[in-house]
């Protein structure tokens, strides 16, 4: 059966221009904060791949890039808190200044797991950067150093975020009007 294309039912939450401007600001801040440091950006797959690629180019420093694959939701419609590493880092982060780059922080369970896991690898420092943050859903509070936008509790898609693995390529962030919570993979 042919799946319905939801793009015509999407409301725009953040336009590509709003996102672009905010990513530039975050890039400038990180550039200032990490001068003379050993910066490595770690993108959380899959959702952060678009944000990370724009953010990295907005940072004027010789940085490293790595990725971590995490799956947090499984098949259920609510977060389980069970986080699985599906793809590990390719380089050690020992003695490096790590900035973890996430697409969205919802309950905080994914990043809280990741922080604990990364601490055992002895980085010099570790900070969190997320494009979107839904404060109303917090279960585990994690220290977010760089936040693009605080948003309401809506299921958003586009700019890396999926709806059943599709629509990650939308250049803006939108939501469905009759929004019921959807599961997805990081
Ligand atoms: P947390 O562990 O903070 O609850 O969830 C983080 C992960 O849940 C994100 O990396 C993302 O994969 C998924 N997620 C949470 N909210 C949304 C949303 O509104 N849209 C999409 N597409 N994924 C979401």
PDB file of C-alpha atoms and ligand atoms in Angstrom:
ATOM      1  CA  UNK A   1       0.000   0.000   0.000  1.00  0.00           C
ATOM      2  CA  UNK A   2       1.253   3.483  -0.874  1.00  0.00           C
ATOM      3  CA  UNK A   3       2.197   5.558   2.196  1.00  0.00           C
ATOM      4  CA  UNK A   4       0.722   9.016   2.484  1.00  0.00           C
ATOM      5  CA  UNK A   5       3.081  11.967   1.956  1.00  0.00           C
ATOM      6  CA  UNK A   6       2.578  14.112   5.088  1.00  0.00           C
ATOM      7  CA  UNK A   7       4.387  17.190   3.803  1.00  0.00           C
ATOM      8  CA  UNK A   8       1.204  19.012   2.774  1.00  0.00           C
ATOM      9  CA  UNK A   9      -0.226  18.564   6.315  1.00  0.00           C
ATOM     10  CA  UNK A  10       2.842  19.901   8.075  1.00  0.00           C
ATOM     11  CA  UNK A  11       2.906  23.140  10.036  1.00  0.00           C
ATOM     12  CA  UNK A  12       6.255  24.889   9.939  1.00  0.00           C
ATOM     13  CA  UNK A  13       7.756  25.338  13.403  1.00  0.00           C
ATOM     14  CA  UNK A  14      11.187  26.629  12.366  1.00  0.00           C
ATOM     15  CA  UNK A  15      12.065  27.876   8.892  1.00  0.00           C
ATOM     16  CA  UNK A  16      15.374  27.135   7.208  1.00  0.00           C
ATOM     17  CA  UNK A  17      16.399  30.786   7.726  1.00  0.00           C
ATOM     18  CA  UNK A  18      15.658  30.671  11.466  1.00  0.00           C
ATOM     19  CA  UNK A  19      17.648  27.447  11.781  1.00  0.00           C
ATOM     20  CA  UNK A  20      20.523  28.788   9.692  1.00  0.00           C
ATOM     21  CA  UNK A  21      20.806  31.971  11.810  1.00  0.00           C
ATOM     22  CA  UNK A  22      20.751  30.061  15.102  1.00  0.00           C
ATOM     23  CA  UNK A  23      23.310  27.494  13.928  1.00  0.00           C
ATOM     24  CA  UNK A  24      25.653  30.351  12.963  1.00  0.00           C
ATOM     25  CA  UNK A  25      25.299  31.818  16.475  1.00  0.00           C
ATOM     26  CA  UNK A  26      26.022  28.487  18.130  1.00  0.00           C
ATOM     27  CA  UNK A  27      29.026  28.003  15.848  1.00  0.00           C
ATOM     28  CA  UNK A  28      30.439  31.403  16.848  1.00  0.00           C
ATOM     29  CA  UNK A  29      30.000  30.613  20.566  1.00  0.00           C
ATOM     30  CA  UNK A  30      31.703  27.239  20.234  1.00  0.00           C
ATOM     31  CA  UNK A  31      34.524  28.844  18.222  1.00  0.00           C
ATOM     32  CA  UNK A  32      35.087  31.331  21.074  1.00  0.00           C
ATOM     33  CA  UNK A  33      34.831  28.685  23.818  1.00  0.00           C
ATOM     34  CA  UNK A  34      37.137  26.096  22.211  1.00  0.00           C
ATOM     35  CA  UNK A  35      40.019  28.194  20.923  1.00  0.00           C
ATOM     36  CA  UNK A  36      43.299  26.378  21.841  1.00  0.00           C
ATOM     37  CA  UNK A  37      41.413  23.226  22.850  1.00  0.00           C
ATOM     38  CA  UNK A  38      41.297  19.771  21.351  1.00  0.00           C
ATOM     39  CA  UNK A  39      37.691  19.859  20.095  1.00  0.00           C
ATOM     40  CA  UNK A  40      35.863  16.780  18.873  1.00  0.00           C
ATOM     41  CA  UNK A  41      32.218  16.986  17.828  1.00  0.00           C
ATOM     42  CA  UNK A  42      30.341  13.728  18.415  1.00  0.00           C
ATOM     43  CA  UNK A  43      27.081  13.520  16.472  1.00  0.00           C
ATOM     44  CA  UNK A  44      24.356  11.214  17.731  1.00  0.00           C
ATOM     45  CA  UNK A  45      22.984   9.223  14.798  1.00  0.00           C
ATOM     46  CA  UNK A  46      20.875   9.351  12.947  1.00  0.00           C
ATOM     47  CA  UNK A  47      19.014  12.540  13.830  1.00  0.00           C
ATOM     48  CA  UNK A  48      21.995  14.868  14.375  1.00  0.00           C
ATOM     49  CA  UNK A  49      23.635  14.352  10.980  1.00  0.00           C
ATOM     50  CA  UNK A  50      22.132  17.453   9.327  1.00  0.00           C
ATOM     51  CA  UNK A  51      22.634  19.745  12.336  1.00  0.00           C
ATOM     52  CA  UNK A  52      26.185  18.514  12.826  1.00  0.00           C
ATOM     53  CA  UNK A  53      27.157  19.094   9.220  1.00  0.00           C
ATOM     54  CA  UNK A  54      25.921  22.717   9.338  1.00  0.00           C
ATOM     55  CA  UNK A  55      27.276  23.360  12.841  1.00  0.00           C
ATOM     56  CA  UNK A  56      30.745  22.000  12.022  1.00  0.00           C
ATOM     57  CA  UNK A  57      31.011  24.431   9.095  1.00  0.00           C
ATOM     58  CA  UNK A  58      29.946  27.324  11.345  1.00  0.00           C
ATOM     59  CA  UNK A  59      32.890  26.605  13.688  1.00  0.00           C
ATOM     60  CA  UNK A  60      36.167  28.226  12.702  1.00  0.00           C
ATOM     61  CA  UNK A  61      38.554  25.743  14.372  1.00  0.00           C
ATOM     62  CA  UNK A  62      40.479  22.594  13.367  1.00  0.00           C
ATOM     63  CA  UNK A  63      38.063  20.134  14.960  1.00  0.00           C
ATOM     64  CA  UNK A  64      37.517  16.378  14.731  1.00  0.00           C
ATOM     65  CA  UNK A  65      34.175  14.737  13.932  1.00  0.00           C
ATOM     66  CA  UNK A  66      32.927  11.364  15.099  1.00  0.00           C
ATOM     67  CA  UNK A  67      29.548   9.681  15.371  1.00  0.00           C
ATOM     68  CA  UNK A  68      27.770   7.502  17.873  1.00  0.00           C
ATOM     69  CA  UNK A  69      24.754   5.443  16.848  1.00  0.00           C
ATOM     70  CA  UNK A  70      22.122   5.194  19.562  1.00  0.00           C
ATOM     71  CA  UNK A  71      18.685   3.707  19.531  1.00  0.00           C
ATOM     72  CA  UNK A  72      16.462   4.891  22.363  1.00  0.00           C
ATOM     73  CA  UNK A  73      12.850   4.253  21.514  1.00  0.00           C
ATOM     74  CA  UNK A  74      12.817   0.757  19.997  1.00  0.00           C
ATOM     75  CA  UNK A  75       9.452  -0.104  18.511  1.00  0.00           C
ATOM     76  CA  UNK A  76       7.320   1.341  21.290  1.00  0.00           C
ATOM     77  CA  UNK A  77       5.620   4.747  21.098  1.00  0.00           C
ATOM     78  CA  UNK A  78       7.060   6.007  24.390  1.00  0.00           C
ATOM     79  CA  UNK A  79      10.669   6.290  25.461  1.00  0.00           C
ATOM     80  CA  UNK A  80      11.738   3.202  27.375  1.00  0.00           C
ATOM     81  CA  UNK A  81      14.936   4.609  28.828  1.00  0.00           C
ATOM     82  CA  UNK A  82      16.713   1.643  27.327  1.00  0.00           C
ATOM     83  CA  UNK A  83      19.517   2.957  25.153  1.00  0.00           C
ATOM     84  CA  UNK A  84      21.556   0.755  22.875  1.00  0.00           C
ATOM     85  CA  UNK A  85      24.830   1.673  21.131  1.00  0.00           C
ATOM     86  CA  UNK A  86      24.352   0.648  17.517  1.00  0.00           C
ATOM     87  CA  UNK A  87      27.595   2.229  16.254  1.00  0.00           C
ATOM     88  CA  UNK A  88      30.499   3.199  18.495  1.00  0.00           C
ATOM     89  CA  UNK A  89      33.060   6.000  18.121  1.00  0.00           C
ATOM     90  CA  UNK A  90      35.904   5.300  15.722  1.00  0.00           C
ATOM     91  CA  UNK A  91      38.517   7.230  17.775  1.00  0.00           C
ATOM     92  CA  UNK A  92      39.326   7.407  21.493  1.00  0.00           C
ATOM     93  CA  UNK A  93      38.140  10.594  23.251  1.00  0.00           C
ATOM     94  CA  UNK A  94      40.642  10.381  26.108  1.00  0.00           C
ATOM     95  CA  UNK A  95      42.066  13.865  26.906  1.00  0.00           C
ATOM     96  CA  UNK A  96      39.900  15.494  24.224  1.00  0.00           C
ATOM     97  CA  UNK A  97      37.334  18.273  24.626  1.00  0.00           C
ATOM     98  CA  UNK A  98      34.104  16.639  23.528  1.00  0.00           C
ATOM     99  CA  UNK A  99      30.935  18.408  22.427  1.00  0.00           C
ATOM    100  CA  UNK A 100      28.090  15.943  21.945  1.00  0.00           C
ATOM    101  CA  UNK A 101      25.720  17.107  19.203  1.00  0.00           C
ATOM    102  CA  UNK A 102      22.079  15.972  19.448  1.00  0.00           C
ATOM    103  CA  UNK A 103      19.031  16.769  17.344  1.00  0.00           C
ATOM    104  CA  UNK A 104      16.539  16.943  20.208  1.00  0.00           C
ATOM    105  CA  UNK A 105      16.398  16.376  23.952  1.00  0.00           C
ATOM    106  CA  UNK A 106      13.019  15.092  25.039  1.00  0.00           C
ATOM    107  CA  UNK A 107      13.112  13.080  28.307  1.00  0.00           C
ATOM    108  CA  UNK A 108      16.903  13.484  28.633  1.00  0.00           C
ATOM    109  CA  UNK A 109      17.361   9.723  29.084  1.00  0.00           C
ATOM    110  CA  UNK A 110      19.462   9.278  25.944  1.00  0.00           C
ATOM    111  CA  UNK A 111      21.984  12.004  26.777  1.00  0.00           C
ATOM    112  CA  UNK A 112      22.141  11.045  30.436  1.00  0.00           C
ATOM    113  CA  UNK A 113      23.080   7.482  29.440  1.00  0.00           C
ATOM    114  CA  UNK A 114      25.613   8.806  26.957  1.00  0.00           C
ATOM    115  CA  UNK A 115      27.239  11.161  29.495  1.00  0.00           C
ATOM    116  CA  UNK A 116      27.757   8.287  31.948  1.00  0.00           C
ATOM    117  CA  UNK A 117      29.168   6.092  29.210  1.00  0.00           C
ATOM    118  CA  UNK A 118      31.546   8.818  27.927  1.00  0.00           C
ATOM    119  CA  UNK A 119      32.857   9.672  31.403  1.00  0.00           C
ATOM    120  CA  UNK A 120      34.350   6.184  31.627  1.00  0.00           C
ATOM    121  CA  UNK A 121      36.467   7.030  28.533  1.00  0.00           C
ATOM    122  CA  UNK A 122      38.203   9.949  30.348  1.00  0.00           C
ATOM    123  CA  UNK A 123      37.742  12.910  28.020  1.00  0.00           C
ATOM    124  CA  UNK A 124      39.322  16.178  29.185  1.00  0.00           C
ATOM    125  CA  UNK A 125      35.904  17.831  29.124  1.00  0.00           C
ATOM    126  CA  UNK A 126      32.418  17.046  27.876  1.00  0.00           C
ATOM    127  CA  UNK A 127      29.578  19.440  26.998  1.00  0.00           C
ATOM    128  CA  UNK A 128      26.207  18.908  25.367  1.00  0.00           C
ATOM    129  CA  UNK A 129      24.781  20.754  22.374  1.00  0.00           C
ATOM    130  CA  UNK A 130      21.244  20.191  21.133  1.00  0.00           C
ATOM    131  CA  UNK A 131      19.347  21.910  18.370  1.00  0.00           C
ATOM    132  CA  UNK A 132      15.966  21.404  20.080  1.00  0.00           C
ATOM    133  CA  UNK A 133      14.931  20.998  23.703  1.00  0.00           C
ATOM    134  CA  UNK A 134      11.475  20.080  25.032  1.00  0.00           C
ATOM    135  CA  UNK A 135      11.663  21.137  28.701  1.00  0.00           C
ATOM    136  CA  UNK A 136       8.152  19.882  29.513  1.00  0.00           C
ATOM    137  CA  UNK A 137       9.114  16.207  29.073  1.00  0.00           C
ATOM    138  CA  UNK A 138      12.240  16.074  31.219  1.00  0.00           C
ATOM    139  CA  UNK A 139      12.744  12.882  33.225  1.00  0.00           C
ATOM    140  CA  UNK A 140      16.529  13.159  33.636  1.00  0.00           C
ATOM    141  CA  UNK A 141      17.930  16.673  33.758  1.00  0.00           C
ATOM    142  CA  UNK A 142      21.181  16.928  31.835  1.00  0.00           C
ATOM    143  CA  UNK A 143      23.389  20.040  31.705  1.00  0.00           C
ATOM    144  CA  UNK A 144      22.803  21.530  28.239  1.00  0.00           C
ATOM    145  CA  UNK A 145      25.561  23.998  27.373  1.00  0.00           C
ATOM    146  CA  UNK A 146      24.350  24.922  23.875  1.00  0.00           C
ATOM    147  CA  UNK A 147      20.643  24.903  22.963  1.00  0.00           C
ATOM    148  CA  UNK A 148      19.277  26.000  19.592  1.00  0.00           C
ATOM    149  CA  UNK A 149      15.581  26.336  20.431  1.00  0.00           C
ATOM    150  CA  UNK A 150      13.319  25.415  23.332  1.00  0.00           C
ATOM    151  CA  UNK A 151      10.096  24.036  21.887  1.00  0.00           C
ATOM    152  CA  UNK A 152       6.659  22.864  23.049  1.00  0.00           C
ATOM    153  CA  UNK A 153       5.812  19.196  23.393  1.00  0.00           C
ATOM    154  CA  UNK A 154       5.116  18.437  19.734  1.00  0.00           C
ATOM    155  CA  UNK A 155       6.461  15.602  17.616  1.00  0.00           C
ATOM    156  CA  UNK A 156       8.673  17.407  15.130  1.00  0.00           C
ATOM    157  CA  UNK A 157      10.229  16.216  11.894  1.00  0.00           C
ATOM    158  CA  UNK A 158      12.733  17.483   9.330  1.00  0.00           C
ATOM    159  CA  UNK A 159      16.333  18.776   9.448  1.00  0.00           C
ATOM    160  CA  UNK A 160      17.507  15.292  10.489  1.00  0.00           C
ATOM    161  CA  UNK A 161      14.462  14.269  12.537  1.00  0.00           C
ATOM    162  CA  UNK A 162      12.368  11.415  11.184  1.00  0.00           C
ATOM    163  CA  UNK A 163       8.840  10.182  11.033  1.00  0.00           C
ATOM    164  CA  UNK A 164       9.165   6.398  10.699  1.00  0.00           C
ATOM    165  CA  UNK A 165      12.619   6.937   9.096  1.00  0.00           C
ATOM    166  CA  UNK A 166      11.362   9.402   6.481  1.00  0.00           C
ATOM    167  CA  UNK A 167      11.491  13.222   6.110  1.00  0.00           C
ATOM    168  CA  UNK A 168      14.968  13.666   7.631  1.00  0.00           C
ATOM    169  CA  UNK A 169      15.844  15.600   4.472  1.00  0.00           C
ATOM    170  CA  UNK A 170      13.270  18.382   4.930  1.00  0.00           C
ATOM    171  CA  UNK A 171      15.229  21.654   5.121  1.00  0.00           C
ATOM    172  CA  UNK A 172      12.904  23.054   7.833  1.00  0.00           C
ATOM    173  CA  UNK A 173      11.345  21.684  11.049  1.00  0.00           C
ATOM    174  CA  UNK A 174       7.623  20.956  11.047  1.00  0.00           C
ATOM    175  CA  UNK A 175       4.955  19.093  12.980  1.00  0.00           C
ATOM    176  CA  UNK A 176       1.674  17.406  12.214  1.00  0.00           C
ATOM    177  CA  UNK A 177      -1.401  19.238  13.430  1.00  0.00           C
ATOM    178  CA  UNK A 178      -3.146  16.099  14.783  1.00  0.00           C
ATOM    179  CA  UNK A 179       0.036  15.173  16.561  1.00  0.00           C
ATOM    180  CA  UNK A 180       0.059  11.897  18.487  1.00  0.00           C
ATOM    181  CA  UNK A 181       3.397  10.825  19.954  1.00  0.00           C
ATOM    182  CA  UNK A 182       5.430   8.776  17.535  1.00  0.00           C
ATOM    183  CA  UNK A 183       8.316   6.455  18.132  1.00  0.00           C
ATOM    184  CA  UNK A 184      11.523   6.751  16.164  1.00  0.00           C
ATOM    185  CA  UNK A 185      15.198   5.998  16.127  1.00  0.00           C
ATOM    186  CA  UNK A 186      17.856   8.474  17.138  1.00  0.00           C
TER     187      UNK A 186
HETATM  188  P1  LIG B   1      15.170  11.405  24.916  1.00  0.00           P
HETATM  189  O1  LIG B   1      16.037  10.260  25.335  1.00  0.00           O
HETATM  190  O2  LIG B   1      15.706  12.768  25.301  1.00  0.00           O
HETATM  191  O3  LIG B   1      13.746  11.216  25.365  1.00  0.00           O
HETATM  192  O4  LIG B   1      15.013  11.323  23.365  1.00  0.00           O
HETATM  193  C1  LIG B   1      15.942  11.721  22.456  1.00  0.00           C
HETATM  194  C2  LIG B   1      15.653  11.079  21.104  1.00  0.00           C
HETATM  195  O5  LIG B   1      14.247  10.833  20.912  1.00  0.00           O
HETATM  196  C3  LIG B   1      16.044  12.032  19.997  1.00  0.00           C
HETATM  197  O6  LIG B   1      17.386  11.879  19.641  1.00  0.00           O
HETATM  198  C4  LIG B   1      15.081  11.631  18.882  1.00  0.00           C
HETATM  199  O7  LIG B   1      15.605  10.562  18.162  1.00  0.00           O
HETATM  200  C5  LIG B   1      13.834  11.125  19.599  1.00  0.00           C
HETATM  201  N1  LIG B   1      12.807  12.188  19.653  1.00  0.00           N
HETATM  202  C6  LIG B   1      12.361  12.840  20.751  1.00  0.00           C
HETATM  203  N2  LIG B   1      11.427  13.762  20.417  1.00  0.00           N
HETATM  204  C7  LIG B   1      11.289  13.695  19.071  1.00  0.00           C
HETATM  205  C8  LIG B   1      10.482  14.421  18.126  1.00  0.00           C
HETATM  206  O8  LIG B   1       9.694  15.333  18.413  1.00  0.00           O
HETATM  207  N3  LIG B   1      10.639  14.054  16.810  1.00  0.00           N
HETATM  208  C9  LIG B   1      11.479  13.067  16.398  1.00  0.00           C
HETATM  209  N4  LIG B   1      11.526  12.797  15.099  1.00  0.00           N
HETATM  210  N5  LIG B   1      12.254  12.363  17.270  1.00  0.00           N
HETATM  211  C10 LIG B   1      12.160  12.684  18.589  1.00  0.00           C
END
